[in-house]
Short mmCIF file of C-alpha atoms in Angstrom, two decimals:
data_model
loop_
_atom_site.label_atom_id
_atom_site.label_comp_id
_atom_site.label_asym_id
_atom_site.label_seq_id
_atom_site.Cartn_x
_atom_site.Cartn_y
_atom_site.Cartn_z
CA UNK A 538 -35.87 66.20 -63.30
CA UNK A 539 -39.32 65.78 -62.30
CA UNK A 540 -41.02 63.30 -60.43
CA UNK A 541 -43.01 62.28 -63.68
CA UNK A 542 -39.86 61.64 -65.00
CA UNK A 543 -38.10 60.15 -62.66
CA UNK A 544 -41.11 57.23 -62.55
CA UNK A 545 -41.36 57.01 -66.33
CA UNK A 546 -37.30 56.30 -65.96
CA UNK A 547 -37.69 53.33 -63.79
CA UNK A 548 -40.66 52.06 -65.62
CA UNK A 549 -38.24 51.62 -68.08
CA UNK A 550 -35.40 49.82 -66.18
CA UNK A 551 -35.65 45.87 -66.69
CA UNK A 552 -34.06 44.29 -64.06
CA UNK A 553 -32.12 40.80 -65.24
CA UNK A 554 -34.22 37.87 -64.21
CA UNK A 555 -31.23 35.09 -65.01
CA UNK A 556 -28.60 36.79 -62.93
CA UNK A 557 -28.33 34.60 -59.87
CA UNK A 558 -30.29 35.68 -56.45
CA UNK A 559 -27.80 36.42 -53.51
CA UNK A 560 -28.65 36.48 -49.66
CA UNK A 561 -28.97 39.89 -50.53
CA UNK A 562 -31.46 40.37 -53.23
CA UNK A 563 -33.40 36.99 -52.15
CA UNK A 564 -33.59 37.01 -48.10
CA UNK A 565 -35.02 32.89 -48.42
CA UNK A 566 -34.21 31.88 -52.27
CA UNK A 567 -30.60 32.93 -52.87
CA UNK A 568 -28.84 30.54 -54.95
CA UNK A 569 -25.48 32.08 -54.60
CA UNK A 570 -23.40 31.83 -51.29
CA UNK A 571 -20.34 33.26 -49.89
CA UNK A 572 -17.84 31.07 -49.58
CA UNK A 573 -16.10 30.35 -46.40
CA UNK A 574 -12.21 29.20 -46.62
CA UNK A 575 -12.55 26.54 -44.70
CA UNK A 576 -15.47 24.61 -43.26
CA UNK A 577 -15.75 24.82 -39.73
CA UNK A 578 -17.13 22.49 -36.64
CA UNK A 579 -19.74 24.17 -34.20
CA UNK A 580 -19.21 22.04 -30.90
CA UNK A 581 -20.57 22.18 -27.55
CA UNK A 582 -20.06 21.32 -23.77
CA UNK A 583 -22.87 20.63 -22.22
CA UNK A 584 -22.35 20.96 -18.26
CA UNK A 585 -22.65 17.79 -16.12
CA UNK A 586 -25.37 17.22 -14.47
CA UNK A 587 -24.86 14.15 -13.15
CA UNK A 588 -21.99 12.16 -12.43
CA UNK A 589 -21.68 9.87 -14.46
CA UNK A 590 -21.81 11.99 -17.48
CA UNK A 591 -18.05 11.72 -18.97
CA UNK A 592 -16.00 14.80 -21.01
CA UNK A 593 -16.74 12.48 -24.00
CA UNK A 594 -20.40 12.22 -23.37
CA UNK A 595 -20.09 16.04 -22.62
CA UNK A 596 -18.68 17.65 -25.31
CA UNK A 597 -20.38 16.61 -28.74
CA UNK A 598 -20.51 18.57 -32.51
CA UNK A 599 -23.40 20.47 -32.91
CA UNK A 600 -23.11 21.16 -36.97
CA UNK A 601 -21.05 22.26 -39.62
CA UNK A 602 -20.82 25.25 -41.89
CA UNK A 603 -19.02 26.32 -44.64
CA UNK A 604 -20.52 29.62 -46.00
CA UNK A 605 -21.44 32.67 -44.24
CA UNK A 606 -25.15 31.95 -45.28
CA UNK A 607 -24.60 28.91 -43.44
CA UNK A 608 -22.80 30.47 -40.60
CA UNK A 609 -25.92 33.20 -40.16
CA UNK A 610 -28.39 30.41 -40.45
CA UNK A 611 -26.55 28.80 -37.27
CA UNK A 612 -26.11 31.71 -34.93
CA UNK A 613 -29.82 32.83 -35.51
CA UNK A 614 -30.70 29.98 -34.35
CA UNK A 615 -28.73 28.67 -31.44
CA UNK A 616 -28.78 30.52 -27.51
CA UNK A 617 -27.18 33.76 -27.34
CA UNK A 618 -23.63 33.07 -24.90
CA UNK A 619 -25.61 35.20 -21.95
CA UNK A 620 -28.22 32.45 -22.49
CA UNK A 621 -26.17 29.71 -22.06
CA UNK A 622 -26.15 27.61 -18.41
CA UNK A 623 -22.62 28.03 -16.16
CA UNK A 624 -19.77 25.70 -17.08
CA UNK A 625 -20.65 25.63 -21.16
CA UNK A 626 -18.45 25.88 -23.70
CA UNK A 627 -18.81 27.07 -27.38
CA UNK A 628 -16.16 25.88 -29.73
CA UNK A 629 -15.35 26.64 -33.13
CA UNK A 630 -13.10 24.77 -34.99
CA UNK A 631 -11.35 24.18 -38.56
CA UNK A 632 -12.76 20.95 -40.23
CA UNK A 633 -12.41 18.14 -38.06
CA UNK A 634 -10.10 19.19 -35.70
CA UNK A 635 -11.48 18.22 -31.95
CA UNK A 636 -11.37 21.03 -29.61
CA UNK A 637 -8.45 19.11 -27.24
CA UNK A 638 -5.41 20.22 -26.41
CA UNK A 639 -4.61 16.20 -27.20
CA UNK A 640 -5.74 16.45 -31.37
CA UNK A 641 -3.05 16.75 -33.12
CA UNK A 642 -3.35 19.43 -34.81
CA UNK A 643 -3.20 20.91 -31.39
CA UNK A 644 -0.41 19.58 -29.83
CA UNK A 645 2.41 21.26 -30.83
CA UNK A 646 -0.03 24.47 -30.20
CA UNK A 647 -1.37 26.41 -27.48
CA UNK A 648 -4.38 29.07 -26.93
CA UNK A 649 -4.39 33.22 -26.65
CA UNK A 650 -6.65 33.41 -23.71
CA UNK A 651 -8.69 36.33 -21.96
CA UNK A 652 -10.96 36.26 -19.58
CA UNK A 653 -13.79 38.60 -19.47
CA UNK A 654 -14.60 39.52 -15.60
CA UNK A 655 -18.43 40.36 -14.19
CA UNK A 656 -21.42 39.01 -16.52
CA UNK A 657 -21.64 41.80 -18.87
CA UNK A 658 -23.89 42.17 -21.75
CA UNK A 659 -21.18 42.74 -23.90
CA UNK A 660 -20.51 39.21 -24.01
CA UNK A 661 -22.55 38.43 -27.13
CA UNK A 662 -21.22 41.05 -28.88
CA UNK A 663 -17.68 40.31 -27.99
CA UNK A 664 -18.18 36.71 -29.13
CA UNK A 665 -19.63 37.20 -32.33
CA UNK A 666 -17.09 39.81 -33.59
CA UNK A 667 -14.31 36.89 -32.08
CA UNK A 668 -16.07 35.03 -34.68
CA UNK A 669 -16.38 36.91 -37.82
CA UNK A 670 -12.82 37.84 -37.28
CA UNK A 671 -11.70 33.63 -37.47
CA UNK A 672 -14.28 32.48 -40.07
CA UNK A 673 -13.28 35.79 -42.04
CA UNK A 674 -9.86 34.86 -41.56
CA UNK A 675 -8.42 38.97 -41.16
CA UNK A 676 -7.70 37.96 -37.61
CA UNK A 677 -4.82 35.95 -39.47
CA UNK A 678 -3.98 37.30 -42.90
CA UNK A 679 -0.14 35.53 -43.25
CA UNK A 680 -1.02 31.66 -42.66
CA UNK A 681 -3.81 29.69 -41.06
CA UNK A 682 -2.33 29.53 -37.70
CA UNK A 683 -5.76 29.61 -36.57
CA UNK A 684 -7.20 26.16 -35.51
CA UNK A 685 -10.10 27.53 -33.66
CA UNK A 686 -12.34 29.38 -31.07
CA UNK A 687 -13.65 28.60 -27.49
CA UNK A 688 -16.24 30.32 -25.17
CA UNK A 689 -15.99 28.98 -21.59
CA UNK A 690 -19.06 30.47 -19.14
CA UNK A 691 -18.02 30.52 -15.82
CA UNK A 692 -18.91 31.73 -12.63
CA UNK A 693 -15.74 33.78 -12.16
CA UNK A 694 -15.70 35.28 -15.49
CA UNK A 695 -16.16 34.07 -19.32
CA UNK A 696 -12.99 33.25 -20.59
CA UNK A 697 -12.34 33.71 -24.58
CA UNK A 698 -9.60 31.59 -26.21
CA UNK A 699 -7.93 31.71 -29.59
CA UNK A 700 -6.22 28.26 -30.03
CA UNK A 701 -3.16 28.00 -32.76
CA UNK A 702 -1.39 25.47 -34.35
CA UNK A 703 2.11 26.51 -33.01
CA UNK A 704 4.09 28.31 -30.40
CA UNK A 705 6.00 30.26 -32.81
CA UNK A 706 6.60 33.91 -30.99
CA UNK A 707 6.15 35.97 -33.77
CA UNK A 708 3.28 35.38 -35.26
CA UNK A 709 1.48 34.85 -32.82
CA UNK A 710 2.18 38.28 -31.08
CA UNK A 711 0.44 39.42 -34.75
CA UNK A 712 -2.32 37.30 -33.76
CA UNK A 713 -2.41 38.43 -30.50
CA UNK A 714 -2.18 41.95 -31.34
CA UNK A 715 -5.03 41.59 -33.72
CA UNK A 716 -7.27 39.61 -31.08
CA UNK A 717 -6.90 42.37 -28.75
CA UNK A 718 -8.82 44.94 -31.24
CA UNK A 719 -11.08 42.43 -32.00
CA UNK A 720 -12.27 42.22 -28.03
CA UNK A 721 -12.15 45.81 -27.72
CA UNK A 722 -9.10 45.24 -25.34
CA UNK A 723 -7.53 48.33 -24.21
CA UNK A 724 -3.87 48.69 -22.51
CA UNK A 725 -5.17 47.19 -19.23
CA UNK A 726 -6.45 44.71 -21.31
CA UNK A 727 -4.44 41.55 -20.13
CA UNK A 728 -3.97 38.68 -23.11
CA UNK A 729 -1.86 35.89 -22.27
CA UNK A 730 -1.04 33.34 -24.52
CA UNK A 731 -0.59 29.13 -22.97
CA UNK A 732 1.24 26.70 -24.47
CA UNK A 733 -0.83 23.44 -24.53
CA UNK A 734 2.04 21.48 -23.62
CA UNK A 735 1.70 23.35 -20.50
CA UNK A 736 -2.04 22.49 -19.95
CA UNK A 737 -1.44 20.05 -17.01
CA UNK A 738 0.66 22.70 -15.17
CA UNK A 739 -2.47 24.57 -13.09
CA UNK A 740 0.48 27.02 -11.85
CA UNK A 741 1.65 27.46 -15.72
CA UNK A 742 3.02 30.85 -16.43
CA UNK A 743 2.13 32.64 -19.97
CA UNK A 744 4.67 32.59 -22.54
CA UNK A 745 3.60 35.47 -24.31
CA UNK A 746 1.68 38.33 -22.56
CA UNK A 747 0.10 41.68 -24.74
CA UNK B 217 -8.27 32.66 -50.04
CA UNK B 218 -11.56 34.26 -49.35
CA UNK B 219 -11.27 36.60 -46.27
CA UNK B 220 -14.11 39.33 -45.15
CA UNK B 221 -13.79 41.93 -42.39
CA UNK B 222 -16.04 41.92 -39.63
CA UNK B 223 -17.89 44.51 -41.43
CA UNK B 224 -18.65 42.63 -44.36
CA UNK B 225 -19.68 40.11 -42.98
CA UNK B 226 -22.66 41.81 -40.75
CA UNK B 227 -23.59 43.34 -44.15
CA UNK B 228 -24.35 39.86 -45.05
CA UNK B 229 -26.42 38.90 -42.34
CA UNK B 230 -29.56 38.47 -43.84
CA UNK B 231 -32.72 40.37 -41.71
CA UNK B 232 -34.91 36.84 -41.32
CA UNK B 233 -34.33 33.64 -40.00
CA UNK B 234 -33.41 30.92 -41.54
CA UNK B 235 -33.31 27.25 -41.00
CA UNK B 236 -30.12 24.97 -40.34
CA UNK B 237 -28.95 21.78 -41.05
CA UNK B 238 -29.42 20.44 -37.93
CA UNK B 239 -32.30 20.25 -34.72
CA UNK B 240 -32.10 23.47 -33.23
CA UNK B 241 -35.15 22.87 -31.29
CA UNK B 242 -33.98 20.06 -29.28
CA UNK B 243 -30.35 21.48 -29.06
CA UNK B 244 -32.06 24.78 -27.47
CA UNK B 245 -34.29 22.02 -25.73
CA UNK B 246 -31.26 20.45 -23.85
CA UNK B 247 -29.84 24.02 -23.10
CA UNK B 248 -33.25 24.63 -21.61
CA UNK B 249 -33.08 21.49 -19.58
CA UNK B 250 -29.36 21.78 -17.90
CA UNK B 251 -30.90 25.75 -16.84
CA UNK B 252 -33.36 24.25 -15.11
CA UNK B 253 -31.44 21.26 -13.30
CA UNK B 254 -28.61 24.32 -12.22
CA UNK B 255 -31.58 26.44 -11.38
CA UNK B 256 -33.22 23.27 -8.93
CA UNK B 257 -29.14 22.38 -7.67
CA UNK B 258 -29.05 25.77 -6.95
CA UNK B 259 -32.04 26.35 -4.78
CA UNK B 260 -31.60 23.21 -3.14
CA UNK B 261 -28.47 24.61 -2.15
CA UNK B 262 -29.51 27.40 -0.49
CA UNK B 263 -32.24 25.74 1.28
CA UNK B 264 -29.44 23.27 3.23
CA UNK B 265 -26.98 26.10 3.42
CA UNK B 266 -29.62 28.61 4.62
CA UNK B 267 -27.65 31.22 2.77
CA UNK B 268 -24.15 30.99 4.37
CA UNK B 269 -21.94 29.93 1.52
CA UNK B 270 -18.79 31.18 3.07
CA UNK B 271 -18.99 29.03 5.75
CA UNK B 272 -16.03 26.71 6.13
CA UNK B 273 -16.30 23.16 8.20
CA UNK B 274 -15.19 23.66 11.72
CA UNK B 275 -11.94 22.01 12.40
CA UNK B 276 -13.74 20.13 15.51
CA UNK B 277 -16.90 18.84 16.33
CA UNK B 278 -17.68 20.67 19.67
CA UNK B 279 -16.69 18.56 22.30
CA UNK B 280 -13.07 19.61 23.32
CA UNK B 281 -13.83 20.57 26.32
CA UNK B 282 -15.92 18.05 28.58
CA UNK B 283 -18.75 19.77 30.50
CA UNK B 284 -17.61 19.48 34.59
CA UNK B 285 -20.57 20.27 36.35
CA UNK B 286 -20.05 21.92 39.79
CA UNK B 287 -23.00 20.60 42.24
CA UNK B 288 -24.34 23.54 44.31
CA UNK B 289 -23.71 24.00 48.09
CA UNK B 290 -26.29 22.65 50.30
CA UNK B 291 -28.19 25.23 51.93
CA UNK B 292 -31.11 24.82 54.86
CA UNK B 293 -33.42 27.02 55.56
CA UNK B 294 -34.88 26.49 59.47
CA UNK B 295 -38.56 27.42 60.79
CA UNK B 296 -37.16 31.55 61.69
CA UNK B 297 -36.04 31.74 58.09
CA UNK B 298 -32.26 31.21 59.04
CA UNK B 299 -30.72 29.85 56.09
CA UNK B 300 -27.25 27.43 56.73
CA UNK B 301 -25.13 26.82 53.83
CA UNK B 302 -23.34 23.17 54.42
CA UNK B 303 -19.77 23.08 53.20
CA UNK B 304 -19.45 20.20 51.42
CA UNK B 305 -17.23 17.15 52.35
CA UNK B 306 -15.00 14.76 51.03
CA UNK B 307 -15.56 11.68 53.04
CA UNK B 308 -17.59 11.09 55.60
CA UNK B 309 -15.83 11.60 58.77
CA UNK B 310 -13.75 13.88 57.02
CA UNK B 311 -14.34 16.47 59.43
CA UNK B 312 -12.55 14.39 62.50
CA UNK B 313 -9.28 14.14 61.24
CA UNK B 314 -9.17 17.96 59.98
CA UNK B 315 -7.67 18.43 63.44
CA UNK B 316 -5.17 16.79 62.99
CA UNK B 317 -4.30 17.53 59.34
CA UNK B 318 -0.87 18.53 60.05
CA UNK B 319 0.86 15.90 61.43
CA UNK B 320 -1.12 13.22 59.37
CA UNK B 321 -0.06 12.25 55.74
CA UNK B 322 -2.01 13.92 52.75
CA UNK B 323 -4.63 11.24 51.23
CA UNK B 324 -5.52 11.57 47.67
CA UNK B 325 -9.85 12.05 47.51
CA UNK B 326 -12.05 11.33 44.38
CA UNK B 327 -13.54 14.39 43.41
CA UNK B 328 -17.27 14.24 43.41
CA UNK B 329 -17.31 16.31 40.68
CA UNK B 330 -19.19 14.99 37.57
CA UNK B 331 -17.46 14.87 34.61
CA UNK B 332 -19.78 14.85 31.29
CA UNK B 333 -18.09 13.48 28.40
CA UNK B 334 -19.04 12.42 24.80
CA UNK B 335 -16.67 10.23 23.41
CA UNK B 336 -15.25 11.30 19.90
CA UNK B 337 -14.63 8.04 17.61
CA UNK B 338 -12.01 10.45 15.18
CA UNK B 339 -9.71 10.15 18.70
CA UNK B 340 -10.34 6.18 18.96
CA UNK B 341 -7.23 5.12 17.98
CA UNK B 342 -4.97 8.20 18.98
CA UNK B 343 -3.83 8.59 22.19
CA UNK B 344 -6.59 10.73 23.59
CA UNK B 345 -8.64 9.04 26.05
CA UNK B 346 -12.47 7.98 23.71
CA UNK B 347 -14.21 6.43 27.56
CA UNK B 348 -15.61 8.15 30.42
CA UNK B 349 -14.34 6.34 32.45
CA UNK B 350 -10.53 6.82 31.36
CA UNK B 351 -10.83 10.30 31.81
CA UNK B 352 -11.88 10.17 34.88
CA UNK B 353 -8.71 7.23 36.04
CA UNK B 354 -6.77 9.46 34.26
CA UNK B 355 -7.77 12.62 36.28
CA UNK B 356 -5.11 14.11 38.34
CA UNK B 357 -6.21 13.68 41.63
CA UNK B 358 -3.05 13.97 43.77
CA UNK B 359 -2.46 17.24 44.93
CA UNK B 360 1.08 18.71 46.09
CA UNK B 361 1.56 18.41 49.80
CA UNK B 362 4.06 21.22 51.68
CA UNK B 363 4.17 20.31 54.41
CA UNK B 364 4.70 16.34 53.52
CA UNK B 365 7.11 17.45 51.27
CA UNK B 366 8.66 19.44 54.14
CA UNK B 367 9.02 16.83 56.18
CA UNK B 368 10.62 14.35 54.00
CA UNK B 369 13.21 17.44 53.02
CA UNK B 370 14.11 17.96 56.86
CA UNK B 371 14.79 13.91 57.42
CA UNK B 372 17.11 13.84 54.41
CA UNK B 373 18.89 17.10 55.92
CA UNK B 374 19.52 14.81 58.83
#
């Protein structure tokens, strides 16, 4: 076929004005969004700065999303996690629940935890892909055991946590297992899993390790 | 249940920015801020610490030990450039009974010593003396005596 051809071809192709415009087609105008399964709570702690600044007046919601569209929207436009000032937290969580150990749709739960030593670059990367896994929901394909996500920058290393609904051994080692390709994790890779109900306990042992 | 893989979801990331629902400006505004307050703690910091962060608060304040100063010996120096060092002495007269030292009881002196002392108020209410001047009661001045001691052994032989 020759290039006269091939130009007289698409002359003729009519493209379909009514069918809707997706993030994909119309970068600014799409009408059509992608559905998230459930909506989902950005929070954040800011550090203290002074002292009498309380957890309460600390940690506050920043927004909520329920469609990837959304979810793009928010993470283009918020500080990168290497941005972020020591003793932050970023949480993510399922509708309304609060990112305490005390909600309870936390209680009877506990959090997959691994901390990330140094301040790599990798952190960002790491972070988002934690994310996409959750609000994708393949990190936990049997039930939503999955109440949320937390970022914690620290001095002695960024600590990632995956915080569930139950204790229930099995699966959460699925979970676990899952979480540990989603951070890149290899078999050095140390992910312990903390009951909340073991959250006063500074000397708590993990009840799960992978 | 809607569910996309990591991958799917980067394809639909869409290549501009686009605006939220809520003030990003003054959320990356108070981000901005706390930087800047840790970045001022910070230097602060290591302006008082003058860079020794490991340094861990000494278990005492530095006066353990009181200072004892020893005064020097006298010495004279005459018109041929003879110099004479004066022992010192006791008491005054001290020098008359030496010769008879043995058959004479020991007498306790007062040194003439001078005992520098800074009291230390975390001691005030233990039993560590916090005044000069209790140190310095409190000094052991008696020395032990042979040859009194000697003596008294022979009489009780007797």
């Amino acid at each position: 076929m020759s290039v006269e051809e091939v130009s007289q071809k698409l002359e003729n192709v009519t493209v379909n004005d009514d069918a809707p415009k997706t993030v994909l087609s119309d970068n600014k105008e799409f009408e059509v969004k992608h559905p998230l399964n459930t909506k989902w709570t950005l929070w954040y702690t800011k550090p203290a700065v002074d002292k009498s600044e309380s957890w309460s007046d600390l940690l506050r919601p920043v927004t909520t999303f329920e469609s990837v569209e959304e979810f793009w929207a928010i993470i283009q436009n918020i500080p990168e996690p290497h941005e972020l000032p020591l003793k932050s937290d970023y949480h993510v969580f399922r509708n309304d629940i609060r990112p305490e150990w005390e909600d309870q749709a936390n209680s009877k739960g506990g959090k997959w935890s691994f901390q990330l030593k140094g301040r790599g670059s990798d952190i960002d990367e790491l972070w988002l892909r934690t994310l996409l896994a959750v609000i994708g929901e393949t990190i936990d394909e049997d039930d939503s055991q999955i109440n949320g996500v937390v970022l914690s920058i620290r001095k002695g290393g960024n600590k990632f946590a995956l915080w569930t609904k139950s204790e229930d051994k099995e699966p959460l080692t699925k979970i676990g297992a899952k979480f540990k390709t989603v951070l890149k994790l290899t078999e050095d890779g140390l992910l312990e899993f903390y009951p909340h109900s073991a959250a006063n306990d500074r000397h708590a042992q993990p009840s799960i390790t992978l | 249940m809607p569910s996309y893989t990591i991958e799917e979801l980067i394809q639909l990331k869409p290549s501009e920015t686009l605006s939220v629902n809520f003030d990003a400006v003054e959320f990356n505004a108070i981000i901005e801020k706390v930087k800047q307050v840790q970045a001022l703690k910070e230097e602060e910091y290591n302006a008082t610490h003058h860079g020794h962060f490991n340094r861990r608060r000494s278990s005492h304040l530095h006066h353990g030990k009181p200072k004892v100063k020893q005064h020097k010996p006298k010495v004279t120096t005459d018109e041929n450039g003879w110099s004479t060092f004066e022992p010192k002495t006791n008491e005054e007269g001290d020098s008359e009974n030496n010769s008879d030292s043995a058959t004479t009881p020991f007498t306790p002196t007062i040194s003439k010593e001078t005992v520098k002392v800074k009291p230390n108020n975390r001691h005030i209410s233990s039993s560590r003396p916090a005044d000069n001047s209790d140190i310095i009661t409190d000094k052991q001045v008696h020395g032990f005596n042979t040859f009194a001691a000697l003596v008294s052994d022979d009489e009780d032989d007797e």
